[in-house]
Short mmCIF file of N, CA, C and O in Angstrom, two decimals:
data_model
loop_
_atom_site.label_atom_id
_atom_site.label_comp_id
_atom_site.label_asym_id
_atom_site.label_seq_id
_atom_site.Cartn_x
_atom_site.Cartn_y
_atom_site.Cartn_z
N MET A 1467 13.81 3.76 -4.20
CA MET A 1467 12.75 3.91 -4.51
C MET A 1467 12.00 2.61 -4.64
O MET A 1467 10.79 2.60 -4.33
N ALA A 1468 12.38 1.33 -4.84
CA ALA A 1468 11.76 0.18 -4.17
C ALA A 1468 11.06 0.11 -2.92
O ALA A 1468 10.10 -0.60 -2.69
N MET A 1469 11.87 0.75 -1.97
CA MET A 1469 11.01 0.80 -0.84
C MET A 1469 9.96 1.26 -0.69
O MET A 1469 9.28 1.14 0.07
N ILE A 1470 9.95 2.25 -1.15
CA ILE A 1470 8.70 3.10 -1.01
C ILE A 1470 7.70 2.57 -1.97
O ILE A 1470 6.58 2.43 -1.09
N PHE A 1471 7.68 1.74 -2.89
CA PHE A 1471 6.69 1.04 -3.47
C PHE A 1471 6.27 -0.30 -2.34
O PHE A 1471 5.10 -0.41 -2.50
N LEU A 1472 7.69 -0.92 -1.91
CA LEU A 1472 7.06 -1.78 -0.91
C LEU A 1472 6.22 -1.38 0.09
O LEU A 1472 5.29 -1.88 0.71
N ALA A 1473 6.59 -0.09 0.67
CA ALA A 1473 5.94 0.60 1.72
C ALA A 1473 4.42 0.75 1.34
O ALA A 1473 3.56 0.57 2.47
N LEU A 1474 4.17 1.23 0.26
CA LEU A 1474 2.93 1.38 -0.26
C LEU A 1474 2.16 0.27 -0.62
O LEU A 1474 0.84 0.69 -0.01
N GLY A 1475 2.63 -0.70 -1.07
CA GLY A 1475 2.27 -1.82 -0.99
C GLY A 1475 1.63 -2.63 0.12
O GLY A 1475 0.33 -3.10 0.21
N LEU A 1476 2.43 -2.31 1.32
CA LEU A 1476 2.02 -2.73 2.77
C LEU A 1476 0.87 -2.14 3.22
O LEU A 1476 -0.01 -2.93 3.68
N VAL A 1477 0.93 -0.74 3.15
CA VAL A 1477 -0.16 0.06 3.27
C VAL A 1477 -1.50 -0.33 2.66
O VAL A 1477 -2.52 -0.66 3.61
N PHE A 1478 -1.20 -0.56 1.53
CA PHE A 1478 -2.60 -1.08 0.67
C PHE A 1478 -3.21 -2.35 1.41
O PHE A 1478 -4.41 -2.66 1.41
N ILE A 1479 -2.29 -3.09 1.40
CA ILE A 1479 -2.59 -4.66 2.18
C ILE A 1479 -3.01 -4.64 3.49
O ILE A 1479 -4.45 -5.06 3.53
N VAL A 1480 -2.80 -3.72 4.07
CA VAL A 1480 -3.32 -3.75 5.75
C VAL A 1480 -4.74 -2.80 5.61
O VAL A 1480 -5.99 -3.42 6.14
N GLU A 1481 -4.61 -2.01 5.07
CA GLU A 1481 -5.99 -1.31 4.65
C GLU A 1481 -7.07 -2.06 4.15
O GLU A 1481 -8.20 -2.09 4.51
N GLY A 1482 -6.79 -2.70 2.79
CA GLY A 1482 -7.65 -3.55 2.26
C GLY A 1482 -8.09 -4.68 3.24
O GLY A 1482 -9.23 -4.82 3.29
N LEU A 1483 -7.26 -5.56 3.98
CA LEU A 1483 -7.70 -6.20 4.90
C LEU A 1483 -8.94 -5.91 5.75
O LEU A 1483 -9.85 -6.65 6.16
N ALA A 1484 -8.59 -4.61 6.34
CA ALA A 1484 -9.65 -4.20 7.18
C ALA A 1484 -11.08 -3.96 6.70
O ALA A 1484 -12.17 -4.35 7.02
N TYR A 1485 -10.94 -3.59 5.19
CA TYR A 1485 -12.09 -3.44 4.75
C TYR A 1485 -12.86 -4.97 4.27
O TYR A 1485 -14.25 -5.28 4.31
N VAL A 1486 -12.00 -6.21 4.02
CA VAL A 1486 -12.30 -7.20 3.61
C VAL A 1486 -12.85 -8.08 4.85
O VAL A 1486 -13.98 -8.86 4.57
N LEU A 1487 -12.12 -7.94 5.90
CA LEU A 1487 -12.28 -8.61 7.05
C LEU A 1487 -13.47 -8.21 7.96
O LEU A 1487 -14.29 -9.01 8.59
N ALA A 1488 -13.82 -6.66 7.77
CA ALA A 1488 -14.48 -6.34 8.84
C ALA A 1488 -15.25 -5.08 8.80
O ALA A 1488 -14.96 -4.01 8.97
N PRO A 1489 -15.98 -5.10 7.29
CA PRO A 1489 -16.44 -3.85 6.86
C PRO A 1489 -17.32 -3.05 7.77
O PRO A 1489 -17.60 -2.06 7.60
N SER A 1490 -18.41 -3.69 8.45
CA SER A 1490 -19.07 -3.23 9.29
C SER A 1490 -18.20 -2.17 10.60
O SER A 1490 -18.75 -1.44 11.05
N LEU A 1491 -16.97 -2.81 11.09
CA LEU A 1491 -16.52 -2.45 11.88
C LEU A 1491 -15.89 -0.76 11.36
O LEU A 1491 -15.75 0.00 12.02
N VAL A 1492 -15.34 -1.07 10.12
CA VAL A 1492 -14.77 0.29 9.28
C VAL A 1492 -15.75 1.18 9.23
O VAL A 1492 -15.83 2.47 9.76
N GLU A 1493 -17.14 0.64 9.21
CA GLU A 1493 -18.38 1.78 8.75
C GLU A 1493 -18.48 2.50 10.22
O GLU A 1493 -18.81 3.70 10.42
N ARG A 1494 -18.80 1.69 11.44
CA ARG A 1494 -18.64 2.34 12.81
C ARG A 1494 -17.53 3.21 13.19
O ARG A 1494 -17.81 4.18 13.71
N LEU A 1495 -16.49 2.82 12.65
CA LEU A 1495 -15.24 3.73 13.09
C LEU A 1495 -15.36 4.88 12.31
O LEU A 1495 -15.29 5.85 12.95
N LEU A 1496 -15.66 4.93 10.94
CA LEU A 1496 -16.01 6.24 10.26
C LEU A 1496 -17.23 6.86 11.07
O LEU A 1496 -16.91 8.40 10.93
N GLN A 1497 -18.21 6.41 11.26
CA GLN A 1497 -19.24 6.93 12.13
C GLN A 1497 -18.48 8.01 13.51
O GLN A 1497 -18.87 9.09 13.58
N MET A 1498 -17.80 6.99 14.18
CA MET A 1498 -17.29 7.67 15.29
C MET A 1498 -16.38 8.81 14.96
O MET A 1498 -16.36 9.87 15.60
N MET A 1499 -15.63 8.75 14.00
CA MET A 1499 -14.46 9.62 13.39
C MET A 1499 -15.37 11.27 13.10
O MET A 1499 -14.71 12.27 13.21
N ARG A 1500 -16.64 10.86 12.37
CA ARG A 1500 -17.45 12.17 12.03
C ARG A 1500 -17.78 12.74 13.27
O ARG A 1500 -18.17 14.04 13.03
N GLN A 1501 -17.98 12.09 14.70
CA GLN A 1501 -18.30 12.96 15.66
C GLN A 1501 -17.25 13.54 16.05
O GLN A 1501 -17.52 14.33 17.17
N LEU A 1502 -16.08 13.24 15.90
CA LEU A 1502 -14.72 13.93 16.66
C LEU A 1502 -14.59 15.32 15.84
O LEU A 1502 -15.03 15.41 14.80
N GLY A 1503 -14.29 16.17 16.83
CA GLY A 1503 -13.93 17.65 16.24
C GLY A 1503 -12.63 17.42 15.43
O GLY A 1503 -11.89 16.67 15.37
N LEU A 1504 -12.39 18.68 14.62
CA LEU A 1504 -11.09 18.72 13.79
C LEU A 1504 -9.94 18.41 14.29
O LEU A 1504 -8.95 17.82 13.91
N ASN A 1505 -9.76 19.06 15.56
CA ASN A 1505 -8.52 19.33 16.12
C ASN A 1505 -8.22 17.73 16.65
O ASN A 1505 -7.08 17.13 16.69
N GLU A 1506 -9.04 16.95 17.12
CA GLU A 1506 -9.15 15.72 17.50
C GLU A 1506 -8.61 14.57 16.51
O GLU A 1506 -7.78 14.03 16.81
N ARG A 1507 -9.31 14.97 15.42
CA ARG A 1507 -8.88 14.05 14.18
C ARG A 1507 -7.34 14.44 14.05
O ARG A 1507 -6.54 13.46 13.83
N ARG A 1508 -6.83 15.66 13.98
CA ARG A 1508 -5.41 15.82 13.74
C ARG A 1508 -4.94 15.28 14.74
O ARG A 1508 -3.54 14.71 14.34
N GLN A 1509 -4.97 15.50 15.99
CA GLN A 1509 -4.29 14.64 17.06
C GLN A 1509 -4.15 13.05 16.91
O GLN A 1509 -3.06 12.57 16.91
N ILE A 1510 -5.23 12.53 16.50
CA ILE A 1510 -4.93 11.36 15.90
C ILE A 1510 -4.13 10.87 15.03
O ILE A 1510 -3.31 10.05 14.71
N GLY A 1511 -4.07 11.64 13.81
CA GLY A 1511 -3.28 11.40 12.79
C GLY A 1511 -2.03 11.87 12.94
O GLY A 1511 -1.05 11.22 12.76
N ALA A 1512 -1.56 12.82 14.01
CA ALA A 1512 -0.33 13.07 14.33
C ALA A 1512 0.08 11.77 15.34
O ALA A 1512 1.46 11.41 15.24
N MET A 1513 -0.51 11.31 16.21
CA MET A 1513 -0.28 10.07 16.92
C MET A 1513 0.15 8.79 15.82
O MET A 1513 1.06 8.04 15.99
N ALA A 1514 -0.46 8.77 14.87
CA ALA A 1514 -0.49 7.59 13.79
C ALA A 1514 0.95 7.85 13.36
O ALA A 1514 1.68 6.76 12.89
N MET A 1515 1.03 9.16 12.76
CA MET A 1515 2.36 9.36 11.84
C MET A 1515 3.34 9.02 12.92
O MET A 1515 4.64 8.50 12.84
N GLY A 1516 3.32 9.48 14.17
CA GLY A 1516 4.44 9.29 15.36
C GLY A 1516 4.80 7.68 15.33
O GLY A 1516 5.78 7.46 15.38
N LEU A 1517 3.48 6.99 15.59
CA LEU A 1517 3.86 5.38 15.57
C LEU A 1517 4.50 5.07 14.35
O LEU A 1517 5.41 3.96 14.78
N GLY A 1518 4.16 5.46 13.34
CA GLY A 1518 4.58 4.82 12.29
C GLY A 1518 6.22 5.41 12.12
O GLY A 1518 7.22 4.47 11.54
N LEU A 1519 6.69 6.50 12.68
CA LEU A 1519 8.01 6.96 12.57
C LEU A 1519 8.90 5.71 13.49
O LEU A 1519 9.88 5.57 13.38
N VAL A 1520 8.29 5.65 14.57
CA VAL A 1520 8.84 4.77 15.61
C VAL A 1520 8.97 3.40 14.91
O VAL A 1520 10.12 2.83 15.05
N LEU A 1521 8.07 2.98 14.48
CA LEU A 1521 8.08 1.65 13.74
C LEU A 1521 9.12 1.72 12.72
O LEU A 1521 9.98 0.74 12.72
N LEU A 1522 9.26 2.43 11.72
CA LEU A 1522 10.43 2.61 11.16
C LEU A 1522 11.80 2.67 11.47
O LEU A 1522 12.76 2.16 11.11
N TRP A 1523 11.87 3.47 12.55
CA TRP A 1523 13.06 3.65 13.21
C TRP A 1523 13.51 2.26 13.97
O TRP A 1523 14.80 1.79 13.76
N ILE A 1524 12.50 1.39 14.49
CA ILE A 1524 12.90 0.12 14.98
C ILE A 1524 13.49 -0.75 13.69
O ILE A 1524 14.17 -1.64 13.92
N ALA A 1525 12.65 -0.56 12.82
CA ALA A 1525 12.80 -1.63 11.69
C ALA A 1525 14.44 -1.01 11.20
O ALA A 1525 15.44 -2.15 10.92
N HIS A 1526 14.71 0.07 11.12
CA HIS A 1526 15.98 0.64 10.52
C HIS A 1526 17.27 -0.35 11.61
O HIS A 1526 18.06 -0.72 11.18
N LEU A 1527 16.77 -0.05 12.82
CA LEU A 1527 17.69 -0.63 14.13
C LEU A 1527 17.92 -2.07 13.62
O LEU A 1527 19.20 -2.62 14.17
N LEU A 1528 16.70 -2.94 13.51
CA LEU A 1528 17.05 -4.55 13.26
C LEU A 1528 17.54 -4.41 11.61
O LEU A 1528 17.71 -5.81 11.48
N GLY A 1529 17.97 -3.62 10.99
CA GLY A 1529 18.81 -3.98 9.76
C GLY A 1529 17.67 -3.90 8.33
O GLY A 1529 18.20 -4.63 7.60
N ALA A 1530 16.59 -3.29 8.62
CA ALA A 1530 15.63 -3.32 7.37
C ALA A 1530 16.02 -2.47 6.44
O ALA A 1530 16.73 -1.53 6.73
#
Protein backbone atom coordinates (compact mmCIF):
# COMPACT_ATOMS: atom_id res chain seq x y z
CA MET A 1 0.00 0.00 0.00
CA ALA A 2 2.88 2.35 0.74
CA MET A 3 4.17 1.86 -2.82
CA ILE A 4 0.86 3.10 -4.21
CA PHE A 5 1.15 6.30 -2.17
CA LEU A 6 4.78 6.66 -3.26
CA ALA A 7 3.86 6.27 -6.91
CA LEU A 8 0.94 8.71 -6.69
CA GLY A 9 3.09 11.22 -4.85
CA LEU A 10 5.74 11.06 -7.56
CA VAL A 11 3.09 11.55 -10.26
CA PHE A 12 1.75 14.64 -8.48
CA ILE A 13 5.26 16.05 -8.08
CA VAL A 14 6.09 15.62 -11.76
CA GLU A 15 2.71 16.99 -12.87
CA GLY A 16 3.05 19.95 -10.52
CA LEU A 17 6.54 20.74 -11.77
CA ALA A 18 5.22 21.17 -15.31
CA TYR A 19 2.68 23.73 -14.14
CA VAL A 20 5.20 25.57 -11.94
CA LEU A 21 8.12 25.67 -14.38
CA ALA A 22 6.35 26.06 -17.73
CA PRO A 23 2.68 27.06 -17.42
CA SER A 24 2.59 28.62 -20.89
CA LEU A 25 3.92 25.39 -22.39
CA VAL A 26 1.19 23.44 -20.61
CA GLU A 27 -1.38 25.88 -22.05
CA ARG A 28 -0.07 25.33 -25.59
CA LEU A 29 -0.03 21.58 -25.06
CA LEU A 30 -3.67 21.63 -23.96
CA GLN A 31 -4.62 23.67 -27.04
CA MET A 32 -2.85 21.14 -29.27
CA MET A 33 -4.63 18.26 -27.51
CA ARG A 34 -8.01 19.90 -28.16
CA GLN A 35 -7.25 19.83 -31.88
CA LEU A 36 -6.62 16.08 -31.87
CA GLY A 37 -9.42 13.63 -32.48
CA LEU A 38 -10.74 11.32 -29.79
CA ASN A 39 -8.99 8.25 -31.23
CA GLU A 40 -5.68 10.08 -31.43
CA ARG A 41 -5.96 11.11 -27.78
CA ARG A 42 -6.75 7.52 -26.85
CA GLN A 43 -3.68 6.32 -28.73
CA ILE A 44 -1.50 8.85 -26.90
CA GLY A 45 -2.98 7.68 -23.59
CA ALA A 46 -2.36 4.04 -24.49
CA MET A 47 1.25 4.80 -25.41
CA ALA A 48 1.76 6.67 -22.12
CA MET A 49 0.34 3.71 -20.19
CA GLY A 50 2.59 1.32 -22.12
CA LEU A 51 5.63 3.45 -21.36
CA GLY A 52 4.65 3.52 -17.70
CA LEU A 53 4.38 -0.26 -17.62
CA VAL A 54 7.79 -0.63 -19.25
CA LEU A 55 9.31 1.74 -16.68
CA LEU A 56 7.70 -0.20 -13.83
CA TRP A 57 9.02 -3.46 -15.26
CA ILE A 58 12.54 -2.01 -15.53
CA ALA A 59 12.32 -0.72 -11.94
CA HIS A 60 11.23 -4.20 -10.83
CA LEU A 61 14.17 -5.80 -12.64
CA LEU A 62 16.52 -3.34 -10.93
CA GLY A 63 15.22 -4.43 -7.54
CA ALA A 64 12.81 -1.63 -6.65
